[in-house]
Short mmCIF file of C-alpha atoms in Angstrom, two decimals:
data_model
loop_
_atom_site.label_atom_id
_atom_site.label_comp_id
_atom_site.label_asym_id
_atom_site.label_seq_id
_atom_site.Cartn_x
_atom_site.Cartn_y
_atom_site.Cartn_z
CA MET D 22 0.00 0.00 0.00
CA ASN D 23 2.81 2.42 0.93
CA TYR D 24 4.49 1.56 -2.38
CA SER D 25 1.35 2.43 -4.37
CA VAL D 26 1.03 5.69 -2.40
CA LYS D 27 4.65 6.47 -3.37
CA ILE D 28 3.89 5.77 -7.04
CA ILE D 29 0.85 8.11 -6.92
CA GLY D 30 3.08 10.73 -5.25
CA ASP D 31 5.74 10.40 -7.97
CA VAL D 32 3.18 10.57 -10.79
CA ALA D 33 1.48 13.56 -9.15
CA ARG D 34 4.79 15.47 -9.34
CA SER D 35 4.69 15.31 -13.14
CA PRO D 36 3.07 18.63 -14.23
CA ARG D 37 1.44 17.00 -17.28
CA LEU D 38 -0.22 14.24 -15.25
CA ARG D 39 -1.17 16.26 -12.15
CA PRO D 40 -4.71 17.21 -13.28
CA TYR D 41 -5.48 13.65 -14.35
CA ILE D 42 -4.41 12.25 -10.99
CA GLY D 43 -6.64 14.93 -9.43
CA TYR D 44 -9.63 13.77 -11.49
CA VAL D 45 -8.92 10.08 -10.73
CA CYS D 46 -8.66 10.83 -6.98
CA GLY D 47 -11.90 12.86 -7.17
CA ILE D 48 -13.78 10.04 -8.90
CA ALA D 49 -12.34 7.47 -6.45
CA ALA D 50 -13.46 9.69 -3.55
CA ALA D 51 -16.94 9.98 -5.10
CA ALA D 52 -17.15 6.18 -5.46
CA ILE D 53 -16.04 5.69 -1.85
CA TYR D 54 -18.49 8.34 -0.57
CA GLY D 55 -21.21 6.63 -2.65
CA GLY D 56 -20.48 3.31 -0.94
CA MET D 57 -20.39 5.10 2.40
CA ALA D 58 -23.90 6.47 1.80
CA VAL D 59 -25.31 2.98 1.31
CA LEU D 60 -23.39 1.65 4.32
CA GLY D 61 -24.25 4.76 6.39
CA LYS D 62 -28.00 4.31 5.83
CA LYS D 63 -27.75 0.68 6.97
CA ILE D 64 -25.63 1.55 10.05
CA ALA D 65 -27.70 4.58 11.13
CA THR D 66 -31.04 2.78 10.81
CA ASP D 67 -30.28 -0.85 11.77
CA PHE D 68 -27.29 -0.90 14.11
CA SER D 69 -26.57 2.29 16.05
CA SER D 70 -27.46 5.91 16.67
CA PRO D 71 -26.20 8.46 14.11
CA LEU D 72 -23.83 10.09 16.62
CA VAL D 73 -22.20 6.78 17.60
CA ALA D 74 -21.89 5.88 13.91
CA SER D 75 -20.28 9.21 12.97
CA SER D 76 -17.94 9.23 16.00
CA PHE D 77 -16.62 5.73 15.37
CA SER D 78 -16.36 6.15 11.59
CA LEU D 79 -14.25 9.31 12.11
CA PHE D 80 -12.19 7.50 14.81
CA PHE D 81 -11.47 4.50 12.57
CA GLY D 82 -10.73 6.88 9.69
CA LEU D 83 -8.10 8.59 11.87
CA ILE D 84 -6.48 5.27 12.81
CA ILE D 85 -6.40 3.98 9.22
CA THR D 86 -5.02 7.27 7.85
CA GLY D 87 -2.39 7.31 10.62
CA LEU D 88 -1.30 3.74 9.85
CA LEU D 89 -1.08 4.36 6.10
CA PHE D 90 0.60 7.76 6.07
CA GLY D 91 2.02 7.98 9.62
CA GLN D 92 5.63 8.91 8.75
CA GLY D 93 4.61 11.51 6.18
CA ILE D 94 2.08 13.05 8.59
CA VAL D 95 4.69 13.48 11.38
CA ARG D 96 7.26 14.92 8.92
CA GLU D 97 4.83 17.50 7.51
CA ALA D 98 3.17 18.33 10.82
CA THR D 99 6.45 19.49 12.36
CA SER D 100 6.96 22.13 9.65
CA LEU D 101 3.35 23.36 9.50
CA PRO D 102 2.79 27.09 10.22
CA LYS D 103 0.22 28.21 12.81
CA VAL D 104 -2.25 29.35 10.13
CA GLY D 105 -2.04 25.85 8.62
CA TRP D 106 -3.03 24.30 11.95
CA VAL D 107 -5.97 26.71 12.29
CA SER D 108 -7.15 25.81 8.77
CA ILE D 109 -6.82 22.08 9.53
CA LEU D 110 -8.75 22.54 12.79
CA GLY D 111 -11.50 24.33 10.85
CA ALA D 112 -11.61 21.64 8.15
CA GLY D 113 -11.68 18.86 10.77
CA THR D 114 -14.45 20.53 12.78
CA ALA D 115 -16.50 21.14 9.63
CA SER D 116 -15.94 17.52 8.57
CA ALA D 117 -17.01 16.18 11.99
CA PHE D 118 -20.19 18.29 12.03
CA GLY D 119 -20.88 17.47 8.38
CA VAL D 120 -20.59 13.69 8.94
CA SER D 121 -22.72 13.87 12.13
CA CYS D 122 -25.45 15.88 10.38
CA TRP D 123 -25.30 13.49 7.45
CA TYR D 124 -25.88 10.40 9.65
CA LEU D 125 -28.64 12.25 11.54
CA ALA D 126 -30.31 13.15 8.24
CA LEU D 127 -30.03 9.58 6.94
CA ALA D 128 -31.52 8.21 10.16
CA SER D 129 -34.49 10.58 10.20
CA ALA D 130 -35.34 11.14 6.52
CA PRO D 131 -35.45 9.03 3.36
CA VAL D 132 -32.33 8.96 1.19
CA VAL D 133 -34.40 10.40 -1.69
CA VAL D 134 -34.82 13.59 0.34
CA VAL D 135 -31.34 13.71 1.91
CA ALA D 136 -29.35 13.04 -1.30
CA PRO D 137 -30.75 15.97 -3.37
CA VAL D 138 -30.33 18.41 -0.47
CA VAL D 139 -26.72 17.33 0.13
CA ALA D 140 -26.11 17.45 -3.64
CA VAL D 141 -26.24 21.25 -3.60
CA TYR D 142 -22.87 21.42 -1.81
CA PRO D 143 -20.67 22.01 -4.91
CA LEU D 144 -22.53 25.29 -5.44
CA VAL D 145 -21.63 26.27 -1.85
CA THR D 146 -17.98 25.24 -2.46
CA ILE D 147 -17.78 27.26 -5.68
CA SER D 148 -19.33 30.31 -3.99
CA LEU D 149 -16.83 30.05 -1.11
CA ALA D 150 -13.94 29.53 -3.58
CA ILE D 151 -14.93 32.75 -5.36
CA ILE D 152 -14.97 34.64 -2.06
CA PHE D 153 -11.94 33.14 -0.26
CA LEU D 154 -9.71 31.55 -2.94
CA LYS D 155 -9.65 34.41 -5.45
CA ASP D 156 -5.84 34.36 -5.59
CA LEU D 157 -5.45 30.59 -5.64
CA GLU D 158 -7.90 29.41 -8.27
CA GLU D 159 -10.06 30.76 -11.02
CA VAL D 160 -13.69 29.61 -11.16
CA THR D 161 -14.80 29.63 -14.77
CA ARG D 162 -18.32 29.79 -16.20
CA ARG D 163 -17.70 26.23 -17.45
CA THR D 164 -17.22 24.97 -13.87
CA PHE D 165 -20.44 26.73 -12.81
CA VAL D 166 -22.44 25.13 -15.65
CA ALA D 167 -20.87 21.72 -14.83
CA ALA D 168 -21.83 22.12 -11.15
CA GLY D 169 -25.41 23.01 -12.17
CA LEU D 170 -25.64 19.93 -14.40
CA VAL D 171 -24.26 17.62 -11.70
CA VAL D 172 -26.59 19.06 -9.03
CA LEU D 173 -29.58 18.66 -11.35
CA GLY D 174 -28.47 15.13 -12.24
CA VAL D 175 -28.00 14.11 -8.60
CA ILE D 176 -31.44 15.54 -7.70
CA LEU D 177 -33.03 13.51 -10.51
CA VAL D 178 -31.15 10.34 -9.46
CA GLY D 179 -32.26 10.96 -5.85
CA ILE D 180 -35.92 11.43 -6.79
CA GLY D 181 -35.89 8.49 -9.22
CA SER D 182 -34.24 5.94 -6.92
CA MET R 15 -8.29 11.21 -1.96
CA ASN R 16 -10.56 14.22 -1.44
CA PHE R 17 -7.71 16.47 -0.30
CA THR R 18 -5.33 15.12 -2.99
CA SER R 19 -7.94 15.96 -5.61
CA ILE R 20 -8.41 19.46 -4.16
CA ARG R 21 -4.65 20.02 -4.21
CA LEU R 22 -4.21 18.90 -7.82
CA ILE R 23 -7.27 20.35 -9.60
CA GLY R 24 -8.68 22.93 -7.16
CA ALA R 25 -11.60 23.03 -4.71
CA SER R 26 -14.33 23.98 -7.20
CA LYS R 27 -13.58 21.27 -9.80
CA SER R 28 -12.98 18.70 -7.08
CA ALA R 29 -16.34 19.52 -5.42
CA VAL R 30 -18.15 19.02 -8.73
CA ILE R 31 -16.54 15.59 -9.28
CA ILE R 32 -16.96 14.38 -5.69
CA SER R 33 -20.62 15.43 -5.68
CA THR R 34 -21.28 12.62 -8.16
CA SER R 35 -21.13 10.13 -5.26
CA PRO R 36 -24.93 9.48 -5.37
CA LEU R 37 -24.35 8.02 -8.83
CA PHE R 38 -22.02 5.43 -7.29
CA ALA R 39 -24.41 4.94 -4.36
CA GLY R 40 -27.15 4.22 -6.91
CA ALA R 41 -24.93 1.79 -8.80
CA ILE R 42 -24.06 -0.04 -5.57
CA ALA R 43 -27.75 -0.12 -4.57
CA ILE R 44 -28.66 -1.54 -7.99
CA MET R 45 -25.92 -4.19 -7.71
CA PHE R 46 -26.64 -5.30 -4.15
CA SER R 47 -30.32 -4.45 -3.55
CA ASN R 48 -31.77 -5.55 -6.90
CA GLU R 49 -33.10 -2.05 -7.54
CA SER R 50 -33.90 -1.10 -11.12
CA ILE R 51 -33.10 1.99 -13.21
CA ASN R 52 -36.02 4.23 -14.25
CA VAL R 53 -36.25 7.18 -16.65
CA LEU R 54 -35.46 9.81 -13.99
CA VAL R 55 -32.32 7.98 -12.87
CA ALA R 56 -31.20 7.58 -16.49
CA ILE R 57 -31.72 11.30 -17.26
CA GLY R 58 -30.01 12.25 -13.98
CA THR R 59 -27.05 10.01 -14.81
CA PHE R 60 -26.78 11.67 -18.24
CA PHE R 61 -26.69 15.15 -16.62
CA ILE R 62 -24.03 14.04 -14.10
CA ILE R 63 -21.81 12.56 -16.83
CA ALA R 64 -22.28 15.71 -18.97
CA GLY R 65 -21.24 17.86 -15.98
CA ILE R 66 -18.15 15.74 -15.36
CA MET R 67 -17.20 15.89 -19.05
CA LEU R 68 -17.41 19.70 -18.88
CA VAL R 69 -15.02 19.78 -15.92
CA VAL R 70 -12.56 17.18 -17.19
CA THR R 71 -12.31 18.21 -20.86
CA LYS R 72 -10.53 21.36 -21.94
CA ARG R 73 -12.21 23.89 -24.22
#
């Protein structure tokens, strides 16, 4: 596993291949999140309360990430500036609340309602990127149209399934 | 994977791609729960793929 992570790291350093690795990682993350939604519905309705499910899934996620990337994490963490730590704390807190709300929503409402509502999040991300990441990335009209199409598509899939 | 994607292609493009996860959830549900595809799901899938193509392909 560490070897494959190293290969991905080496390939990602190639400027020509960087975007493609980004797309592949994004699609892999989408597939994993998709599987998590199915599993999450089962866990939050059949086995445990949403808060227990979210707490333990985040806990196990921390352990697995630590085991896989432990050395790299320690190396990078020692050279991280204070603003980096604040940003990570913010991202972690947002992630924890997001996952908890997601399990709560899945436990109390049908997936057909939850999925379309959650699907609107790329529009929120793009809006925040325009406000806060002006210097780091350019949001084109093409990305906006793509986000609209995906949101519409996800809503239709949610209603139809 | 999420953060790697954000680092390599940016937050906005990454968010669009990762938001397609319901498509994969639907595919998994069809594979393991014997659910079927209807017209709405098919049209929705088409829109999602069109959106992804817009992000991935260059003008």
